[in-house]
Structure formats: structure tokens, C-alpha cells
Short mmCIF file of C-alpha atoms and ligand atoms in Angstrom, two decimals:
data_model
loop_
_atom_site.label_atom_id
_atom_site.label_comp_id
_atom_site.label_asym_id
_atom_site.label_seq_id
_atom_site.Cartn_x
_atom_site.Cartn_y
_atom_site.Cartn_z
CA MET A 99 39.94 34.41 -12.66
CA PRO A 100 37.48 32.24 -10.63
CA LYS A 101 39.08 30.41 -7.74
CA ILE A 102 37.48 26.89 -8.24
CA LEU A 103 34.39 27.14 -10.26
CA SER A 104 34.28 27.16 -14.00
CA GLU A 105 32.83 29.89 -15.91
CA THR A 106 30.06 27.50 -16.97
CA ALA A 107 29.24 26.75 -13.26
CA ILE A 108 29.24 30.40 -12.44
CA THR A 109 26.91 31.34 -15.35
CA GLN A 110 24.48 28.34 -14.53
CA TYR A 111 24.41 29.17 -10.85
CA LYS A 112 23.59 32.91 -11.76
CA GLN A 113 20.97 32.02 -14.14
CA ASP A 114 19.24 29.18 -12.68
CA GLY A 115 19.93 29.58 -8.97
CA PHE A 116 21.64 26.37 -8.42
CA TYR A 117 24.69 24.29 -9.06
CA TYR A 118 25.66 20.73 -8.18
CA PRO A 119 27.74 18.63 -7.50
CA LEU A 120 30.53 20.37 -6.04
CA PRO A 121 32.95 17.76 -4.59
CA VAL A 122 34.00 19.13 -1.08
CA LEU A 123 35.14 15.98 1.13
CA ASP A 124 36.79 13.02 0.03
CA ALA A 125 35.76 9.60 1.14
CA GLN A 126 37.94 9.32 4.43
CA GLU A 127 36.71 12.85 5.33
CA VAL A 128 33.05 12.44 4.79
CA ALA A 129 33.22 9.05 6.79
CA ALA A 130 34.92 10.99 9.70
CA CYS A 131 32.27 13.64 9.58
CA ARG A 132 29.44 11.00 9.46
CA GLY A 133 31.17 8.97 12.12
CA GLU A 134 31.43 12.24 14.54
CA LEU A 135 27.66 12.96 14.06
CA GLU A 136 26.68 9.27 14.67
CA SER A 137 29.19 8.73 17.70
CA PHE A 138 27.48 11.81 19.28
CA GLU A 139 24.01 10.56 18.67
CA ALA A 140 24.99 7.09 19.94
CA SER A 141 26.36 8.79 23.23
CA ARG A 142 22.96 10.43 23.67
CA GLY A 143 20.85 7.60 22.46
CA GLU A 144 18.87 9.60 20.25
CA PRO A 145 19.15 11.22 16.53
CA ILE A 146 20.18 14.81 16.52
CA GLY A 147 17.26 17.28 16.88
CA GLY A 148 15.68 20.36 18.42
CA ALA A 149 18.11 23.15 19.22
CA LEU A 150 21.17 21.14 18.19
CA ARG A 151 20.29 20.78 14.57
CA ASN A 152 20.75 24.55 14.27
CA LYS A 153 23.82 26.87 14.52
CA SER A 154 25.40 23.63 15.10
CA HIS A 155 29.15 25.04 14.23
CA LEU A 156 28.91 26.60 17.89
CA LEU A 157 28.83 23.13 19.43
CA PHE A 158 30.93 20.71 17.20
CA LYS A 159 34.57 21.35 16.29
CA TRP A 160 34.28 19.57 12.91
CA ILE A 161 31.42 21.66 11.98
CA ASP A 162 33.42 24.93 12.77
CA ASP A 163 36.11 23.42 10.77
CA LEU A 164 33.82 22.54 7.93
CA ILE A 165 32.42 26.09 7.60
CA ARG A 166 36.07 27.18 6.80
CA ASN A 167 36.71 24.65 4.10
CA ASP A 168 38.79 26.18 1.38
CA LYS A 169 36.90 24.45 -1.49
CA ILE A 170 33.54 25.60 -0.18
CA LEU A 171 34.89 29.34 0.56
CA ASP A 172 36.54 29.43 -2.87
CA ALA A 173 33.20 28.54 -4.49
CA MET A 174 31.46 31.13 -2.37
CA GLU A 175 34.09 33.78 -3.16
CA ASP A 176 33.50 32.99 -7.18
CA LEU A 177 29.91 33.68 -6.65
CA ILE A 178 29.43 36.28 -3.87
CA GLY A 179 32.74 37.97 -3.31
CA PRO A 180 35.70 37.96 -0.78
CA ASP A 181 34.08 39.01 2.38
CA LEU A 182 31.96 36.19 3.76
CA LEU A 183 29.69 35.29 6.67
CA CYS A 184 28.68 31.91 7.55
CA TRP A 185 25.18 32.75 9.04
CA ASN A 186 23.92 29.31 9.97
CA THR A 187 24.52 25.65 9.81
CA LEU A 188 21.68 23.11 9.92
CA PHE A 189 21.03 19.38 9.77
CA TRP A 190 18.63 17.69 7.75
CA VAL A 191 18.34 13.89 8.58
CA LYS A 192 15.71 11.67 7.22
CA GLU A 193 15.95 8.28 8.89
CA ALA A 194 15.69 5.24 6.74
CA GLY A 195 12.26 4.61 5.52
CA SER A 196 11.06 7.77 7.19
CA GLN A 197 8.22 9.75 5.55
CA SER A 198 9.77 13.09 6.40
CA PHE A 199 9.70 15.43 3.55
CA VAL A 200 10.18 19.12 2.80
CA SER A 201 7.34 21.19 1.08
CA TRP A 202 8.11 23.67 -1.75
CA HIS A 203 9.51 26.90 -0.12
CA GLN A 204 12.10 29.71 -0.45
CA ASP A 205 14.36 30.16 2.44
CA LEU A 206 14.73 33.92 2.33
CA ARG A 207 11.06 34.41 2.91
CA TYR A 208 11.55 33.45 6.55
CA TRP A 209 15.15 34.29 7.35
CA GLY A 210 14.98 38.07 7.97
CA LEU A 211 18.03 38.55 5.80
CA ASP A 212 17.81 41.34 3.41
CA THR A 213 20.34 39.79 0.82
CA HIS A 214 19.66 38.21 -2.67
CA ASP A 215 22.96 36.57 -2.49
CA LEU A 216 22.59 34.09 0.28
CA ILE A 217 23.94 30.60 -0.78
CA THR A 218 23.13 27.35 0.92
CA VAL A 219 25.82 24.66 0.53
CA TRP A 220 24.07 21.42 1.34
CA ILE A 221 26.62 18.86 1.95
CA ALA A 222 25.67 15.05 1.70
CA LEU A 223 27.02 12.85 4.61
CA SER A 224 25.39 9.89 3.11
CA PRO A 225 23.74 9.07 -0.46
CA ALA A 226 21.17 11.77 -1.42
CA THR A 227 19.23 9.96 -4.26
CA THR A 228 15.85 9.83 -5.90
CA GLU A 229 14.99 7.07 -3.62
CA SER A 230 16.32 8.57 -0.32
CA GLY A 231 14.77 11.83 -0.89
CA CYS A 232 17.37 14.18 -2.47
CA MET A 233 16.53 17.65 -3.04
CA ARG A 234 14.56 19.21 -5.97
CA VAL A 235 14.69 22.65 -7.22
CA LEU A 236 12.71 24.92 -9.58
CA PRO A 237 15.24 26.65 -11.89
CA LYS A 238 15.27 30.44 -12.24
CA SER A 239 12.53 30.74 -9.19
CA HIS A 240 15.02 32.98 -7.43
CA ILE A 241 14.49 35.62 -9.87
CA GLY A 242 11.77 37.99 -9.16
CA ASP A 243 9.44 38.66 -6.11
CA LEU A 244 9.37 35.87 -3.48
CA LEU A 245 6.16 33.81 -3.84
CA PRO A 246 3.24 33.41 -1.25
CA HIS A 247 3.63 30.83 1.46
CA ALA A 248 1.15 29.35 3.85
CA ASP A 249 1.80 27.48 7.09
CA GLU A 250 0.56 23.98 6.93
CA TYR A 251 2.28 22.13 10.08
CA GLN A 252 2.13 18.75 8.60
CA ALA A 253 3.46 16.28 11.05
CA ASP A 254 6.09 14.73 8.76
CA ASN A 255 7.46 18.12 7.21
CA MET A 256 10.77 18.91 8.39
CA LEU A 257 10.22 22.86 8.03
CA THR A 258 9.39 24.61 11.30
CA ARG A 259 5.95 25.74 10.48
CA GLY A 260 5.36 23.54 7.56
CA GLN A 261 5.62 26.49 5.20
CA GLU A 262 4.68 25.86 1.68
CA ILE A 263 4.49 27.92 -1.61
CA SER A 264 0.65 28.56 -1.80
CA VAL A 265 0.43 29.11 -5.61
CA GLU A 266 0.77 26.14 -8.07
CA VAL A 267 4.37 24.78 -8.58
CA ASP A 268 4.82 23.30 -11.85
CA GLU A 269 6.75 20.12 -10.84
CA SER A 270 7.37 19.05 -14.43
CA LEU A 271 10.11 21.95 -14.41
CA ALA A 272 11.68 20.69 -11.30
CA ILE A 273 15.21 19.28 -11.38
CA GLU A 274 16.68 16.60 -8.76
CA MET A 275 20.15 17.21 -7.25
CA PRO A 276 21.40 13.84 -6.38
CA LEU A 277 24.63 13.83 -4.53
CA GLN A 278 27.23 11.19 -3.39
CA PRO A 279 28.59 11.41 0.14
CA GLY A 280 30.91 14.33 0.25
CA GLU A 281 29.49 16.16 -2.59
CA ALA A 282 27.53 19.45 -2.19
CA SER A 283 25.02 21.33 -4.05
CA LEU A 284 24.62 25.15 -3.92
CA HIS A 285 21.39 26.93 -4.14
CA ASN A 286 20.27 30.73 -3.87
CA GLY A 287 18.24 31.35 -0.76
CA ARG A 288 15.46 32.69 -2.98
CA LEU A 289 15.26 29.56 -4.97
CA ALA A 290 12.12 27.16 -4.57
CA HIS A 291 13.02 23.75 -3.45
CA ALA A 292 11.43 20.64 -1.79
CA SER A 293 12.29 16.97 -1.07
CA SER A 294 10.32 13.77 -0.62
CA ALA A 295 10.56 10.82 1.69
CA ASN A 296 13.33 8.53 2.23
CA ASN A 297 12.52 4.99 0.84
CA SER A 298 16.13 3.76 1.25
CA SER A 299 17.87 1.49 3.62
CA ASP A 300 20.19 4.29 4.85
CA ARG A 301 19.78 7.58 6.55
CA ARG A 302 19.80 10.38 4.22
CA ILE A 303 22.00 12.85 6.08
CA GLY A 304 22.62 16.52 4.93
CA LEU A 305 24.35 19.30 6.40
CA SER A 306 23.54 22.86 5.07
CA LEU A 307 25.90 25.70 5.48
CA HIS A 308 24.41 29.42 4.81
CA TYR A 309 26.88 31.93 3.33
CA ALA A 310 26.21 35.47 2.70
CA PRO A 311 28.17 38.59 1.95
CA THR A 312 29.22 40.87 5.03
CA ALA A 313 26.94 43.67 3.79
CA THR A 314 23.88 41.32 4.59
CA LYS A 315 21.41 42.69 7.39
CA GLN A 316 19.11 41.04 9.63
CA VAL A 317 15.95 43.00 9.34
CA VAL A 318 13.51 40.95 11.30
CA GLY A 319 15.32 40.24 14.53
CA GLU A 320 16.88 42.74 16.56
CA TRP A 321 20.15 40.69 17.25
CA ASP A 322 21.73 37.92 15.08
CA SER A 323 25.25 36.39 14.81
CA ALA A 324 27.44 34.96 12.12
CA ALA A 325 30.89 33.55 11.72
CA LEU A 326 33.27 35.80 9.72
CA VAL A 327 34.69 33.01 7.60
CA ARG A 328 36.89 34.95 5.03
CA GLY A 329 37.92 38.46 4.35
CA GLU A 330 36.99 41.59 6.39
CA ASP A 331 33.76 42.74 7.78
CA HIS A 332 33.49 46.58 7.12
CA PHE A 333 29.70 46.41 8.07
CA GLY A 334 29.40 45.08 11.70
CA HIS A 335 25.67 43.98 11.16
CA PHE A 336 26.32 40.73 13.08
CA THR A 337 28.01 39.68 16.09
CA HIS A 338 30.76 37.45 15.13
CA THR A 339 30.53 33.82 16.60
CA PRO A 340 33.59 32.63 18.38
CA ARG A 341 35.81 29.88 17.08
CA ILE A 342 35.62 26.68 19.15
CA THR A 343 38.45 24.59 20.36
CA LYS A 344 36.50 21.50 21.46
CA ASP A 345 32.93 20.03 21.07
CA PHE A 346 30.59 21.71 23.69
CA ASP A 347 33.23 24.38 24.67
CA PRO A 348 31.23 26.01 27.64
CA ALA A 349 31.55 29.56 26.35
CA ALA A 350 30.35 28.57 22.80
CA VAL A 351 27.51 26.69 24.29
CA GLU A 352 26.16 29.66 26.15
CA PHE A 353 26.57 31.71 22.81
CA HIS A 354 24.75 29.02 20.95
CA GLU A 355 21.75 29.18 23.28
CA ARG A 356 21.36 32.96 22.50
CA ALA A 357 22.12 32.58 18.80
CA SER A 358 20.01 29.53 18.07
CA SER A 359 17.11 31.23 19.99
CA ALA A 360 17.43 34.38 17.90
CA VAL A 361 17.25 32.45 14.71
CA ARG A 362 14.27 30.56 16.15
CA ASP A 363 12.30 33.81 16.87
CA VAL A 364 12.93 35.16 13.38
CA LEU A 365 11.60 31.87 11.89
CA PHE A 366 8.48 31.87 13.89
CA THR A 367 7.84 35.68 13.43
CA GLY A 368 4.10 36.00 12.52
CA ALA A 369 3.47 32.29 12.94
CA GLU A 370 0.11 31.14 14.08
CA LYS A 371 1.90 28.48 16.38
CA VAL A 372 5.37 27.57 17.40
CA ARG A 373 5.39 24.00 16.59
CA LYS A 374 8.99 22.51 16.69
CA THR A 375 11.94 23.42 18.79
CA LEU A 376 14.69 24.53 16.58
O1 AKG B 135 17.21 18.47 3.16
C1 AKG B 135 16.47 18.75 2.55
O2 AKG B 135 15.65 17.99 1.92
C2 AKG B 135 15.82 20.19 2.31
C3 AKG B 135 16.79 21.21 2.68
C4 AKG B 135 16.47 22.66 2.59
O3 AKG B 135 15.26 22.90 2.58
C5 AKG B 135 17.52 23.72 2.73
O4 AKG B 135 18.69 23.29 2.80
O5 AKG B 135 17.05 24.68 2.47
#
């Protein structure tokens, strides 16, 4: 018996490579998460960016709690089994009216992970709509070989190296995944996806959480880390990230430096230039 997803949702995810919307946070909870992010940004005087965007569960207690949310983990268990790692957490913020976009790409082309079962849970902390540049996906593109990519390094591209699928993508087949605050979409790490500029008057704030079975290996980087969020790890391929008790817990901040820079090294492996700090 699945724990939370319907049989139809499971079949759709497996066949098409994505599923949405999954309600994860109620209105009060999502307002609290957005409030945590924005009060941190106000205290720094700038939007979240750089290395803080990545492996953020090692810095913010509310994100360390969120990666262990039972609704999310039940959905992950329904799709990829009971022993679960959360490999990464990553902010995707497009400011109101910004031209920031994400080119068509497949995540597992760049992440050095040998699994076909990685799931990105992308949680909307503000409305993700056609106008604000919600994600678009190409159904079934997770099946078969990964597509060739080229690095384009466009200034407004949110991806580290502006990586883009270099064969034609038939956009007429693409499906949009609009989300209300507190809802999430799930997509397979091999699925082609993209998003456009934010033409709305609000920020489009997404937080993605990346889950994989414990059997997964990092095959590009020499060392990598992940949080064991459910079940047991009989493989030991990743150093487990510590649980944090408060924001910017000094021991976890040190761990974050090592963990986020290891991810960055993997993402830029083979790149002509290292453009953005992540
Ligand atoms: O936030 C977006 O528009 C793109 C997100 C993305 O590429 C991802 O979560 O893998």
C-alpha cells in the first residue's frame, strides 16, 4: 500500500517523470518558511545567493526540519523505497520582474550521481505561475540516454554554467507545473526541464530538495555528503550531514563549507570557466 501517493500518481511519475501538485505545507507553514528566508535576507541586506543557496539545510534549522517532513518522505518512499538520503537543498529565487531564466537541461548530467532514481521536490514559497516563470518539463525525457548539453554562460541563466540541451527540444510537448505556495512538484533527475523570466510583481521563490536511495554513489567527486532522512544506510557512500539545532550552528557551518564546495567542484568538472559561486 502506498503511504501518501495514489496509484495513478505513482504510475504518472514513473511513466512521465514528474508529478504535481503535492500539497506539503499549509498556508501558515509556508508563510513561516518565507518569513524565515526573508528576515534572514533583510538582516544581510541582500537576497540569498552564492554558497548559501546550496546545501542550505546545513545552515538553516527550518530547512533541516523541512527535508524530514513526513508528507515529503512518504511520497519519496512510495517512489524510491524506504532508505532515503537528501543529497542537496537549493534555492531558486527570481526577483519580481527579473529576466532570470533556466535553460532546458537534465540535472543528472552534472551531479556526478550514478542513480536513475533521484527525485527533485521543488517547493513553492510564493506563487509559481506562467507569469512568474514556473517550471516546464518535457514528459518522458527521463527515459533513455541523457541528451548532449553545451555551456552557454548567459548572464541571466540561473544555472552554474548556463548548461543547455544542445539538440532541438520540441517545446510544443512541454508541460507547465504551476504551484500555489506550499505545493511541490516532483521530477526525476533525468527529466528535461526549464523555466522563463518572472513577469509578475512578486518574487518567485522555490526551494528544491534532492532525494535519492542510499545505494546511490558519487562517481565524479572524491567525497560527498547527504542527510540520512529515513530508514537505514547499508552502503555508506556519503558522509551523513549533521542535524543542526540552530541557524548557523558553528560545527555545521564548517561542514557546509566543505560540503557545498564539494558539490561546486562536481558541477564545474570539465567546464571551460567557473562562472558563479555556488
Ligand atoms: O526554479 C527553476 O525554475 C528551475 C529549477 C531547476 O532547474 C531544478 O529544480 O532542477
